[in-house]
Amino acid sequence: MSNNRFYKELQISPEHLGSRLDQAISSECNEVSRSKIQSWIKNGLIKVDGQVVTVTRTKLMGNEVIVIDAEIEEAGVWQPQDIPLDIVYEDEQLLVVNKQAGLVVHPAAGNPDGTMVNALLHHNSELIHLPRSGIIHRLDKDTTGLLVVAKTLEAHTHLVEQLQQRAFEREYQCIVHGELVSGGTVEEPIGRHSTNRVQMAVTPFGKEAITHYRIKERYKHFTHLKVNLETGRTHQIRVHMAFLRYPLVGDPVYGNVRFVPSGISDELKLHLRGFKRQALHARKLGLMHPTQAKMMAWEVEAPADYNSLLNAISLECPFENDL
């Protein structure tokens, strides 16, 4: 396979007698997603015994020779930019990045450049040939922590499948307003807010969303949580904690950034008012390596501003009783 073309010849085995064309190719060519194979068939980029076939549901007899000759669409017209990246792991198949606060992951209307995509293309220009430049999942602009990026089409396909099958281990930590008495699970669907289109909300018309949370430390007025995601909806932790009425400290969208508990010192008030983002960090990421068939996991500590805020809270607001 060249940098911008995918070429492969394969012999369909007799066991695929009666199988659909797209299903048979997918089982024999697992480095490419089923949706991509279907697109290539519809666009006449796949031949069966020398003939172009454009119907994905075409039934096979077995023993056919399939030829795939398709161009891999570039992810976009984005330009490489020399933006620092904290890469905690890299091999030929993937890389893991510890994203800093303030860095948008993917270009959009409000952020056409200066994103992680631009930084990744500067690090490795070949990522332009992968969907979303190899980015498998996202973090909000002001959320810090671990993200995985695929470097090959095969790795991208495997990692996306793991994400869809909820096989990733994703552990976060966050600081919320209020004193939770125990951990729990939120199973509330999340969708676009009915009136504010830039926000997400718990809504009966949303997609399934499951968030597990456990108490790390409890303080007066605040709780430090460990959170594990079973699904990955936009703003999921922020929306679910706000739904429980324990919004994240500093959250400018789902919390009240001007709120400070009564009775705290001026110094802690300054810490809280000076923390201009949601107190959320993607601490741990675990997954099955796409080619080495082994589980791998990485952990990174929260950044200095998060730890400084947490330290200020712990010094002034200790909880009287141990959990």
PDB file of C-alpha atoms in Angstrom:
ATOM      1  CA  MET A   1       0.000   0.000   0.000  1.00  0.00           C
ATOM      2  CA  SER A   2       1.426   3.367  -1.000  1.00  0.00           C
ATOM      3  CA  ASN A   3       1.021   6.473   1.074  1.00  0.00           C
ATOM      4  CA  ASN A   4      -2.163   7.547  -0.672  1.00  0.00           C
ATOM      5  CA  ARG A   5      -3.463   4.369  -2.319  1.00  0.00           C
ATOM      6  CA  PHE A   6      -4.800   1.090  -1.021  1.00  0.00           C
ATOM      7  CA  TYR A   7      -4.175  -1.838  -3.385  1.00  0.00           C
ATOM      8  CA  LYS A   8      -4.907  -5.422  -2.500  1.00  0.00           C
ATOM      9  CA  GLU A   9      -5.717  -8.669  -4.284  1.00  0.00           C
ATOM     10  CA  LEU A  10      -7.429 -11.426  -2.338  1.00  0.00           C
ATOM     11  CA  GLN A  11      -8.987 -14.798  -3.012  1.00  0.00           C
ATOM     12  CA  ILE A  12     -12.417 -15.284  -1.477  1.00  0.00           C
ATOM     13  CA  SER A  13     -12.563 -18.628   0.313  1.00  0.00           C
ATOM     14  CA  PRO A  14     -15.298 -21.203  -0.472  1.00  0.00           C
ATOM     15  CA  GLU A  15     -16.809 -20.675   2.981  1.00  0.00           C
ATOM     16  CA  HIS A  16     -18.168 -17.341   1.744  1.00  0.00           C
ATOM     17  CA  LEU A  17     -20.631 -19.044  -0.596  1.00  0.00           C
ATOM     18  CA  GLY A  18     -23.783 -16.883  -0.487  1.00  0.00           C
ATOM     19  CA  SER A  19     -22.114 -14.080   1.491  1.00  0.00           C
ATOM     20  CA  ARG A  20     -22.529 -10.432   0.616  1.00  0.00           C
ATOM     21  CA  LEU A  21     -19.610  -8.830  -1.195  1.00  0.00           C
ATOM     22  CA  ASP A  22     -18.962  -6.209   1.492  1.00  0.00           C
ATOM     23  CA  GLN A  23     -19.145  -8.766   4.301  1.00  0.00           C
ATOM     24  CA  ALA A  24     -16.765 -11.175   2.601  1.00  0.00           C
ATOM     25  CA  ILE A  25     -14.198  -8.480   1.849  1.00  0.00           C
ATOM     26  CA  SER A  26     -14.456  -7.144   5.400  1.00  0.00           C
ATOM     27  CA  SER A  27     -13.712 -10.576   6.870  1.00  0.00           C
ATOM     28  CA  GLU A  28     -10.683 -11.025   4.605  1.00  0.00           C
ATOM     29  CA  CYS A  29      -9.436  -7.437   4.816  1.00  0.00           C
ATOM     30  CA  ASN A  30      -9.749  -6.365   8.434  1.00  0.00           C
ATOM     31  CA  GLU A  31      -7.395  -3.391   8.172  1.00  0.00           C
ATOM     32  CA  VAL A  32     -10.203  -1.410   6.490  1.00  0.00           C
ATOM     33  CA  SER A  33     -13.581  -0.582   8.029  1.00  0.00           C
ATOM     34  CA  ARG A  34     -16.807  -2.039   6.603  1.00  0.00           C
ATOM     35  CA  SER A  35     -18.142   1.451   5.822  1.00  0.00           C
ATOM     36  CA  LYS A  36     -15.005   2.273   3.830  1.00  0.00           C
ATOM     37  CA  ILE A  37     -15.300  -0.980   1.854  1.00  0.00           C
ATOM     38  CA  GLN A  38     -18.960  -0.214   1.098  1.00  0.00           C
ATOM     39  CA  SER A  39     -17.984   3.244  -0.130  1.00  0.00           C
ATOM     40  CA  TRP A  40     -15.304   1.808  -2.394  1.00  0.00           C
ATOM     41  CA  ILE A  41     -17.753  -0.731  -3.865  1.00  0.00           C
ATOM     42  CA  LYS A  42     -20.355   1.945  -4.593  1.00  0.00           C
ATOM     43  CA  ASN A  43     -17.716   4.093  -6.270  1.00  0.00           C
ATOM     44  CA  GLY A  44     -16.565   1.282  -8.582  1.00  0.00           C
ATOM     45  CA  LEU A  45     -13.152   0.806  -6.990  1.00  0.00           C
ATOM     46  CA  ILE A  46     -13.459  -2.951  -6.428  1.00  0.00           C
ATOM     47  CA  LYS A  47     -13.415  -5.642  -9.106  1.00  0.00           C
ATOM     48  CA  VAL A  48     -14.737  -9.190  -8.810  1.00  0.00           C
ATOM     49  CA  ASP A  49     -13.103 -11.605 -11.271  1.00  0.00           C
ATOM     50  CA  GLY A  50     -12.068  -8.619 -13.385  1.00  0.00           C
ATOM     51  CA  GLN A  51     -15.483  -6.925 -13.412  1.00  0.00           C
ATOM     52  CA  VAL A  52     -16.413  -3.772 -11.520  1.00  0.00           C
ATOM     53  CA  VAL A  53     -19.241  -4.459  -9.081  1.00  0.00           C
ATOM     54  CA  THR A  54     -21.034  -1.515  -7.449  1.00  0.00           C
ATOM     55  CA  VAL A  55     -23.679  -3.304  -5.351  1.00  0.00           C
ATOM     56  CA  THR A  56     -22.589  -4.081  -1.791  1.00  0.00           C
ATOM     57  CA  ARG A  57     -25.211  -6.834  -1.412  1.00  0.00           C
ATOM     58  CA  THR A  58     -23.917  -8.837  -4.402  1.00  0.00           C
ATOM     59  CA  LYS A  59     -23.890 -12.525  -3.447  1.00  0.00           C
ATOM     60  CA  LEU A  60     -20.685 -14.497  -3.895  1.00  0.00           C
ATOM     61  CA  MET A  61     -20.100 -18.077  -4.981  1.00  0.00           C
ATOM     62  CA  GLY A  62     -16.756 -18.440  -3.233  1.00  0.00           C
ATOM     63  CA  ASN A  63     -13.297 -18.608  -4.866  1.00  0.00           C
ATOM     64  CA  GLU A  64     -13.697 -15.201  -6.554  1.00  0.00           C
ATOM     65  CA  VAL A  65     -10.628 -12.995  -6.998  1.00  0.00           C
ATOM     66  CA  ILE A  66     -11.154  -9.528  -5.595  1.00  0.00           C
ATOM     67  CA  VAL A  67      -8.996  -6.542  -6.537  1.00  0.00           C
ATOM     68  CA  ILE A  68      -9.181  -3.349  -4.512  1.00  0.00           C
ATOM     69  CA  ASP A  69      -7.514  -0.275  -5.998  1.00  0.00           C
ATOM     70  CA  ALA A  70      -8.649   2.825  -4.130  1.00  0.00           C
ATOM     71  CA  GLU A  71      -7.296   6.208  -3.276  1.00  0.00           C
ATOM     72  CA  ILE A  72      -7.173   7.030   0.412  1.00  0.00           C
ATOM     73  CA  GLU A  73      -8.792  10.422   0.800  1.00  0.00           C
ATOM     74  CA  GLU A  74      -6.709  12.949   2.642  1.00  0.00           C
ATOM     75  CA  ALA A  75      -8.153  13.967   5.986  1.00  0.00           C
ATOM     76  CA  GLY A  76      -8.413  17.606   4.943  1.00  0.00           C
ATOM     77  CA  VAL A  77      -6.523  20.638   3.724  1.00  0.00           C
ATOM     78  CA  TRP A  78      -5.013  21.401   7.111  1.00  0.00           C
ATOM     79  CA  GLN A  79      -1.441  22.591   7.314  1.00  0.00           C
ATOM     80  CA  PRO A  80       1.325  21.314   9.603  1.00  0.00           C
ATOM     81  CA  GLN A  81       2.122  23.713  12.436  1.00  0.00           C
ATOM     82  CA  ASP A  82       4.989  23.556  14.903  1.00  0.00           C
ATOM     83  CA  ILE A  83       2.893  23.231  18.061  1.00  0.00           C
ATOM     84  CA  PRO A  84       4.481  21.391  21.021  1.00  0.00           C
ATOM     85  CA  LEU A  85       3.080  17.941  21.759  1.00  0.00           C
ATOM     86  CA  ASP A  86       3.723  15.909  24.897  1.00  0.00           C
ATOM     87  CA  ILE A  87       4.037  12.422  23.370  1.00  0.00           C
ATOM     88  CA  VAL A  88       4.149   9.786  26.100  1.00  0.00           C
ATOM     89  CA  TYR A  89       4.386   6.764  23.770  1.00  0.00           C
ATOM     90  CA  GLU A  90       4.970   6.096  20.071  1.00  0.00           C
ATOM     91  CA  ASP A  91       5.607   3.105  17.832  1.00  0.00           C
ATOM     92  CA  GLU A  92       4.924   2.284  14.170  1.00  0.00           C
ATOM     93  CA  GLN A  93       1.181   1.830  14.734  1.00  0.00           C
ATOM     94  CA  LEU A  94       0.089   4.476  17.201  1.00  0.00           C
ATOM     95  CA  LEU A  95       1.076   7.334  19.444  1.00  0.00           C
ATOM     96  CA  VAL A  96      -0.341   8.539  22.763  1.00  0.00           C
ATOM     97  CA  VAL A  97      -0.447  12.253  23.534  1.00  0.00           C
ATOM     98  CA  ASN A  98      -0.846  14.043  26.861  1.00  0.00           C
ATOM     99  CA  LYS A  99      -2.966  16.985  25.684  1.00  0.00           C
ATOM    100  CA  GLN A 100      -2.472  20.359  27.318  1.00  0.00           C
ATOM    101  CA  ALA A 101      -5.303  22.705  28.299  1.00  0.00           C
ATOM    102  CA  GLY A 102      -6.336  25.198  25.631  1.00  0.00           C
ATOM    103  CA  LEU A 103      -5.523  22.946  22.666  1.00  0.00           C
ATOM    104  CA  VAL A 104      -8.455  22.169  20.364  1.00  0.00           C
ATOM    105  CA  VAL A 105      -8.236  18.611  19.045  1.00  0.00           C
ATOM    106  CA  HIS A 106      -9.744  19.025  15.577  1.00  0.00           C
ATOM    107  CA  PRO A 107     -10.144  22.050  13.253  1.00  0.00           C
ATOM    108  CA  ALA A 108     -13.628  23.511  13.078  1.00  0.00           C
ATOM    109  CA  ALA A 109     -15.281  26.766  12.077  1.00  0.00           C
ATOM    110  CA  GLY A 110     -14.196  28.588  15.221  1.00  0.00           C
ATOM    111  CA  ASN A 111     -10.719  27.034  15.253  1.00  0.00           C
ATOM    112  CA  PRO A 112      -9.485  26.553  11.674  1.00  0.00           C
ATOM    113  CA  ASP A 113      -5.877  25.993  12.776  1.00  0.00           C
ATOM    114  CA  GLY A 114      -3.675  25.873  15.855  1.00  0.00           C
ATOM    115  CA  THR A 115      -5.152  22.470  16.743  1.00  0.00           C
ATOM    116  CA  MET A 116      -3.794  19.079  17.664  1.00  0.00           C
ATOM    117  CA  VAL A 117      -4.356  17.976  14.057  1.00  0.00           C
ATOM    118  CA  ASN A 118      -2.017  20.720  12.834  1.00  0.00           C
ATOM    119  CA  ALA A 119       0.541  19.702  15.447  1.00  0.00           C
ATOM    120  CA  LEU A 120       0.275  16.016  14.520  1.00  0.00           C
ATOM    121  CA  LEU A 121       0.797  16.768  10.826  1.00  0.00           C
ATOM    122  CA  HIS A 122       3.975  18.646  11.709  1.00  0.00           C
ATOM    123  CA  HIS A 123       5.107  15.622  13.736  1.00  0.00           C
ATOM    124  CA  ASN A 124       4.172  13.120  10.990  1.00  0.00           C
ATOM    125  CA  SER A 125       2.952  14.380   7.604  1.00  0.00           C
ATOM    126  CA  GLU A 126       1.684  10.913   6.596  1.00  0.00           C
ATOM    127  CA  LEU A 127      -1.212  11.239   9.043  1.00  0.00           C
ATOM    128  CA  ILE A 128      -2.984  13.409   6.446  1.00  0.00           C
ATOM    129  CA  HIS A 129      -3.965  10.163   4.703  1.00  0.00           C
ATOM    130  CA  LEU A 130      -5.920   8.830   7.691  1.00  0.00           C
ATOM    131  CA  PRO A 131      -9.461   9.758   8.765  1.00  0.00           C
ATOM    132  CA  ARG A 132      -9.265  12.747  11.154  1.00  0.00           C
ATOM    133  CA  SER A 133      -5.479  12.485  10.878  1.00  0.00           C
ATOM    134  CA  GLY A 134      -5.591   9.301  12.930  1.00  0.00           C
ATOM    135  CA  ILE A 135      -7.338  10.782  15.980  1.00  0.00           C
ATOM    136  CA  ILE A 136      -9.546   8.095  17.525  1.00  0.00           C
ATOM    137  CA  HIS A 137     -11.336  10.058  20.258  1.00  0.00           C
ATOM    138  CA  ARG A 138     -11.421  13.623  21.515  1.00  0.00           C
ATOM    139  CA  LEU A 139     -11.020  15.721  24.611  1.00  0.00           C
ATOM    140  CA  ASP A 140     -12.610  19.126  25.076  1.00  0.00           C
ATOM    141  CA  LYS A 141     -10.389  22.141  24.465  1.00  0.00           C
ATOM    142  CA  ASP A 142      -9.737  22.789  28.158  1.00  0.00           C
ATOM    143  CA  THR A 143      -9.652  19.163  29.321  1.00  0.00           C
ATOM    144  CA  THR A 144      -6.166  17.736  29.780  1.00  0.00           C
ATOM    145  CA  GLY A 145      -4.833  14.206  29.490  1.00  0.00           C
ATOM    146  CA  LEU A 146      -4.412  11.168  27.297  1.00  0.00           C
ATOM    147  CA  LEU A 147      -5.476  10.650  23.683  1.00  0.00           C
ATOM    148  CA  VAL A 148      -4.520   7.865  21.265  1.00  0.00           C
ATOM    149  CA  VAL A 149      -3.738   8.506  17.593  1.00  0.00           C
ATOM    150  CA  ALA A 150      -3.459   5.806  14.918  1.00  0.00           C
ATOM    151  CA  LYS A 151      -0.555   5.981  12.465  1.00  0.00           C
ATOM    152  CA  THR A 152      -1.765   3.351   9.967  1.00  0.00           C
ATOM    153  CA  LEU A 153      -5.110   2.472   8.421  1.00  0.00           C
ATOM    154  CA  GLU A 154      -4.955  -0.962  10.051  1.00  0.00           C
ATOM    155  CA  ALA A 155      -4.384   0.545  13.496  1.00  0.00           C
ATOM    156  CA  HIS A 156      -7.148   3.085  12.926  1.00  0.00           C
ATOM    157  CA  THR A 157      -9.658   0.365  12.068  1.00  0.00           C
ATOM    158  CA  HIS A 158      -8.747  -1.771  15.097  1.00  0.00           C
ATOM    159  CA  LEU A 159      -8.774   1.135  17.539  1.00  0.00           C
ATOM    160  CA  VAL A 160     -12.116   2.469  16.288  1.00  0.00           C
ATOM    161  CA  GLU A 161     -13.589  -1.016  16.691  1.00  0.00           C
ATOM    162  CA  GLN A 162     -12.300  -1.196  20.269  1.00  0.00           C
ATOM    163  CA  LEU A 163     -13.802   2.192  21.039  1.00  0.00           C
ATOM    164  CA  GLN A 164     -17.152   1.160  19.573  1.00  0.00           C
ATOM    165  CA  GLN A 165     -17.061  -2.082  21.568  1.00  0.00           C
ATOM    166  CA  ARG A 166     -16.319  -0.095  24.763  1.00  0.00           C
ATOM    167  CA  ALA A 167     -13.027  -1.932  25.175  1.00  0.00           C
ATOM    168  CA  PHE A 168     -10.970   1.166  25.983  1.00  0.00           C
ATOM    169  CA  GLU A 169     -10.149   1.856  29.628  1.00  0.00           C
ATOM    170  CA  ARG A 170     -10.647   5.583  30.178  1.00  0.00           C
ATOM    171  CA  GLU A 171     -10.173   6.946  33.664  1.00  0.00           C
ATOM    172  CA  TYR A 172     -10.619  10.615  34.473  1.00  0.00           C
ATOM    173  CA  GLN A 173     -10.368  12.709  37.608  1.00  0.00           C
ATOM    174  CA  CYS A 174     -12.333  15.858  38.329  1.00  0.00           C
ATOM    175  CA  ILE A 175     -13.163  18.320  41.076  1.00  0.00           C
ATOM    176  CA  VAL A 176     -16.846  19.090  41.583  1.00  0.00           C
ATOM    177  CA  HIS A 177     -18.827  21.505  43.708  1.00  0.00           C
ATOM    178  CA  GLY A 178     -20.687  19.845  46.575  1.00  0.00           C
ATOM    179  CA  GLU A 179     -20.121  16.978  48.985  1.00  0.00           C
ATOM    180  CA  LEU A 180     -21.021  13.604  47.520  1.00  0.00           C
ATOM    181  CA  VAL A 181     -21.589  10.868  50.083  1.00  0.00           C
ATOM    182  CA  SER A 182     -20.863   7.920  47.787  1.00  0.00           C
ATOM    183  CA  GLY A 183     -19.974   6.910  44.266  1.00  0.00           C
ATOM    184  CA  GLY A 184     -22.443   5.739  41.691  1.00  0.00           C
ATOM    185  CA  THR A 185     -23.373   5.407  38.029  1.00  0.00           C
ATOM    186  CA  VAL A 186     -25.254   7.808  35.793  1.00  0.00           C
ATOM    187  CA  GLU A 187     -27.195   6.189  32.953  1.00  0.00           C
ATOM    188  CA  GLU A 188     -28.908   9.125  31.276  1.00  0.00           C
ATOM    189  CA  PRO A 189     -29.048   9.720  27.504  1.00  0.00           C
ATOM    190  CA  ILE A 190     -27.229  12.783  26.171  1.00  0.00           C
ATOM    191  CA  GLY A 191     -28.147  14.825  23.128  1.00  0.00           C
ATOM    192  CA  ARG A 192     -28.049  18.351  21.783  1.00  0.00           C
ATOM    193  CA  HIS A 193     -29.704  20.933  24.051  1.00  0.00           C
ATOM    194  CA  SER A 194     -33.206  21.806  22.826  1.00  0.00           C
ATOM    195  CA  THR A 195     -32.640  25.585  22.801  1.00  0.00           C
ATOM    196  CA  ASN A 196     -28.887  26.156  23.139  1.00  0.00           C
ATOM    197  CA  ARG A 197     -27.257  24.353  20.224  1.00  0.00           C
ATOM    198  CA  VAL A 198     -23.711  24.718  21.561  1.00  0.00           C
ATOM    199  CA  GLN A 199     -24.590  22.733  24.678  1.00  0.00           C
ATOM    200  CA  MET A 200     -25.373  19.097  25.322  1.00  0.00           C
ATOM    201  CA  ALA A 201     -28.003  17.964  27.809  1.00  0.00           C
ATOM    202  CA  VAL A 202     -29.632  14.944  29.379  1.00  0.00           C
ATOM    203  CA  THR A 203     -32.621  14.304  27.135  1.00  0.00           C
ATOM    204  CA  PRO A 204     -34.875  11.312  26.449  1.00  0.00           C
ATOM    205  CA  PHE A 205     -34.101  11.746  22.749  1.00  0.00           C
ATOM    206  CA  GLY A 206     -30.321  11.512  23.262  1.00  0.00           C
ATOM    207  CA  LYS A 207     -27.872   8.662  22.835  1.00  0.00           C
ATOM    208  CA  GLU A 208     -27.053   6.164  25.566  1.00  0.00           C
ATOM    209  CA  ALA A 209     -24.484   7.549  28.004  1.00  0.00           C
ATOM    210  CA  ILE A 210     -23.030   5.723  31.021  1.00  0.00           C
ATOM    211  CA  THR A 211     -20.669   7.331  33.539  1.00  0.00           C
ATOM    212  CA  HIS A 212     -19.244   5.595  36.622  1.00  0.00           C
ATOM    213  CA  TYR A 213     -17.861   7.798  39.405  1.00  0.00           C
ATOM    214  CA  ARG A 214     -16.100   7.062  42.683  1.00  0.00           C
ATOM    215  CA  ILE A 215     -14.914   9.362  45.458  1.00  0.00           C
ATOM    216  CA  LYS A 216     -11.165   9.956  45.661  1.00  0.00           C
ATOM    217  CA  GLU A 217     -11.272  12.622  48.390  1.00  0.00           C
ATOM    218  CA  ARG A 218     -14.100  14.484  50.046  1.00  0.00           C
ATOM    219  CA  TYR A 219     -13.795  18.049  51.326  1.00  0.00           C
ATOM    220  CA  LYS A 220     -16.060  20.727  52.705  1.00  0.00           C
ATOM    221  CA  HIS A 221     -17.895  22.176  49.694  1.00  0.00           C
ATOM    222  CA  PHE A 222     -16.022  20.007  47.161  1.00  0.00           C
ATOM    223  CA  THR A 223     -15.442  16.389  46.092  1.00  0.00           C
ATOM    224  CA  HIS A 224     -12.533  14.938  44.128  1.00  0.00           C
ATOM    225  CA  LEU A 225     -13.751  12.116  41.871  1.00  0.00           C
ATOM    226  CA  LYS A 226     -12.419   9.253  39.811  1.00  0.00           C
ATOM    227  CA  VAL A 227     -14.594   8.765  36.739  1.00  0.00           C
ATOM    228  CA  ASN A 228     -14.707   5.922  34.209  1.00  0.00           C
ATOM    229  CA  LEU A 229     -16.542   6.231  30.915  1.00  0.00           C
ATOM    230  CA  GLU A 230     -18.455   3.340  29.405  1.00  0.00           C
ATOM    231  CA  THR A 231     -19.621   5.499  26.498  1.00  0.00           C
ATOM    232  CA  GLY A 232     -18.070   8.594  24.961  1.00  0.00           C
ATOM    233  CA  ARG A 233     -20.652  11.304  24.332  1.00  0.00           C
ATOM    234  CA  THR A 234     -19.729  14.947  23.838  1.00  0.00           C
ATOM    235  CA  HIS A 235     -19.158  16.662  27.227  1.00  0.00           C
ATOM    236  CA  GLN A 236     -20.387  13.466  28.920  1.00  0.00           C
ATOM    237  CA  ILE A 237     -18.766  13.879  32.358  1.00  0.00           C
ATOM    238  CA  ARG A 238     -19.573  17.581  32.485  1.00  0.00           C
ATOM    239  CA  VAL A 239     -23.219  17.028  31.534  1.00  0.00           C
ATOM    240  CA  HIS A 240     -23.783  14.081  33.858  1.00  0.00           C
ATOM    241  CA  MET A 241     -22.225  15.740  36.907  1.00  0.00           C
ATOM    242  CA  ALA A 242     -24.224  18.922  36.278  1.00  0.00           C
ATOM    243  CA  PHE A 243     -27.340  16.746  35.956  1.00  0.00           C
ATOM    244  CA  LEU A 244     -26.593  15.370  39.446  1.00  0.00           C
ATOM    245  CA  ARG A 245     -26.205  18.982  40.644  1.00  0.00           C
ATOM    246  CA  TYR A 246     -22.483  18.525  41.294  1.00  0.00           C
ATOM    247  CA  PRO A 247     -21.040  20.602  38.428  1.00  0.00           C
ATOM    248  CA  LEU A 248     -17.325  20.625  37.721  1.00  0.00           C
ATOM    249  CA  VAL A 249     -15.343  23.432  39.276  1.00  0.00           C
ATOM    250  CA  GLY A 250     -14.504  26.077  36.665  1.00  0.00           C
ATOM    251  CA  ASP A 251     -16.901  24.716  34.024  1.00  0.00           C
ATOM    252  CA  PRO A 252     -17.906  27.773  31.947  1.00  0.00           C
ATOM    253  CA  VAL A 253     -20.755  25.963  30.166  1.00  0.00           C
ATOM    254  CA  TYR A 254     -22.430  23.636  32.660  1.00  0.00           C
ATOM    255  CA  GLY A 255     -21.449  25.293  35.926  1.00  0.00           C
ATOM    256  CA  ASN A 256     -21.433  28.732  37.489  1.00  0.00           C
ATOM    257  CA  VAL A 257     -17.892  30.077  37.242  1.00  0.00           C
ATOM    258  CA  ARG A 258     -18.727  32.962  39.569  1.00  0.00           C
ATOM    259  CA  PHE A 259     -19.948  30.717  42.364  1.00  0.00           C
ATOM    260  CA  VAL A 260     -17.759  30.384  45.462  1.00  0.00           C
ATOM    261  CA  PRO A 261     -18.894  28.717  48.703  1.00  0.00           C
ATOM    262  CA  SER A 262     -19.551  31.010  51.628  1.00  0.00           C
ATOM    263  CA  GLY A 263     -17.042  31.143  54.451  1.00  0.00           C
ATOM    264  CA  ILE A 264     -13.910  30.323  52.465  1.00  0.00           C
ATOM    265  CA  SER A 265     -10.803  32.487  52.531  1.00  0.00           C
ATOM    266  CA  ASP A 266      -9.949  35.206  50.038  1.00  0.00           C
ATOM    267  CA  GLU A 267      -6.971  33.116  48.963  1.00  0.00           C
ATOM    268  CA  LEU A 268      -9.138  30.153  47.984  1.00  0.00           C
ATOM    269  CA  LYS A 269     -11.584  32.502  46.271  1.00  0.00           C
ATOM    270  CA  LEU A 270      -8.694  33.738  44.145  1.00  0.00           C
ATOM    271  CA  HIS A 271      -7.752  30.137  43.263  1.00  0.00           C
ATOM    272  CA  LEU A 272     -11.312  29.357  42.219  1.00  0.00           C
ATOM    273  CA  ARG A 273     -11.862  32.533  40.228  1.00  0.00           C
ATOM    274  CA  GLY A 274      -8.470  32.171  38.605  1.00  0.00           C
ATOM    275  CA  PHE A 275      -9.193  28.637  37.404  1.00  0.00           C
ATOM    276  CA  LYS A 276     -10.724  29.430  34.009  1.00  0.00           C
ATOM    277  CA  ARG A 277     -11.535  25.930  32.771  1.00  0.00           C
ATOM    278  CA  GLN A 278     -13.325  22.781  33.875  1.00  0.00           C
ATOM    279  CA  ALA A 279     -11.311  20.826  36.467  1.00  0.00           C
ATOM    280  CA  LEU A 280     -11.164  17.629  34.409  1.00  0.00           C
ATOM    281  CA  HIS A 281      -8.177  15.448  33.509  1.00  0.00           C
ATOM    282  CA  ALA A 282      -7.966  12.225  31.472  1.00  0.00           C
ATOM    283  CA  ARG A 283      -5.569  10.404  33.771  1.00  0.00           C
ATOM    284  CA  LYS A 284      -5.415   6.847  32.392  1.00  0.00           C
ATOM    285  CA  LEU A 285      -5.878   5.183  29.002  1.00  0.00           C
ATOM    286  CA  GLY A 286      -5.793   1.447  28.315  1.00  0.00           C
ATOM    287  CA  LEU A 287      -6.303  -0.473  25.076  1.00  0.00           C
ATOM    288  CA  MET A 288      -5.350  -3.562  23.106  1.00  0.00           C
ATOM    289  CA  HIS A 289      -2.430  -2.826  20.808  1.00  0.00           C
ATOM    290  CA  PRO A 290      -3.701  -3.208  17.216  1.00  0.00           C
ATOM    291  CA  THR A 291      -0.878  -5.488  16.015  1.00  0.00           C
ATOM    292  CA  GLN A 292       0.931  -6.785  19.102  1.00  0.00           C
ATOM    293  CA  ALA A 293      -2.190  -8.380  20.663  1.00  0.00           C
ATOM    294  CA  LYS A 294      -1.370  -7.169  24.164  1.00  0.00           C
ATOM    295  CA  MET A 295      -2.992  -4.759  26.552  1.00  0.00           C
ATOM    296  CA  MET A 296      -1.192  -1.480  27.062  1.00  0.00           C
ATOM    297  CA  ALA A 297      -1.958   1.344  29.486  1.00  0.00           C
ATOM    298  CA  TRP A 298      -0.575   4.783  30.254  1.00  0.00           C
ATOM    299  CA  GLU A 299      -1.077   7.189  33.158  1.00  0.00           C
ATOM    300  CA  VAL A 300      -0.234  10.877  33.462  1.00  0.00           C
ATOM    301  CA  GLU A 301      -0.531  13.173  36.431  1.00  0.00           C
ATOM    302  CA  ALA A 302      -2.803  16.204  36.314  1.00  0.00           C
ATOM    303  CA  PRO A 303      -1.151  19.495  35.302  1.00  0.00           C
ATOM    304  CA  ALA A 304       0.183  22.053  37.770  1.00  0.00           C
ATOM    305  CA  ASP A 305      -2.874  24.342  37.776  1.00  0.00           C
ATOM    306  CA  TYR A 306      -5.200  21.442  38.632  1.00  0.00           C
ATOM    307  CA  ASN A 307      -2.936  20.195  41.417  1.00  0.00           C
ATOM    308  CA  SER A 308      -2.488  23.710  42.789  1.00  0.00           C
ATOM    309  CA  LEU A 309      -6.254  24.167  43.012  1.00  0.00           C
ATOM    310  CA  LEU A 310      -6.720  20.750  44.606  1.00  0.00           C
ATOM    311  CA  ASN A 311      -3.975  21.463  47.135  1.00  0.00           C
ATOM    312  CA  ALA A 312      -5.586  24.796  48.079  1.00  0.00           C
ATOM    313  CA  ILE A 313      -8.927  23.056  48.610  1.00  0.00           C
ATOM    314  CA  SER A 314      -7.412  20.232  50.669  1.00  0.00           C
ATOM    315  CA  LEU A 315      -5.544  22.624  52.958  1.00  0.00           C
ATOM    316  CA  GLU A 316      -8.529  24.841  53.707  1.00  0.00           C
ATOM    317  CA  CYS A 317     -11.485  22.472  53.413  1.00  0.00           C
ATOM    318  CA  PRO A 318     -10.562  19.148  55.061  1.00  0.00           C
ATOM    319  CA  PHE A 319     -13.510  16.874  55.749  1.00  0.00           C
ATOM    320  CA  GLU A 320     -13.949  15.972  59.405  1.00  0.00           C
ATOM    321  CA  ASN A 321     -14.615  12.269  58.915  1.00  0.00           C
ATOM    322  CA  ASP A 322     -12.676   9.711  56.890  1.00  0.00           C
ATOM    323  CA  LEU A 323     -14.616   8.006  54.126  1.00  0.00           C
TER     324      LEU A 323
END
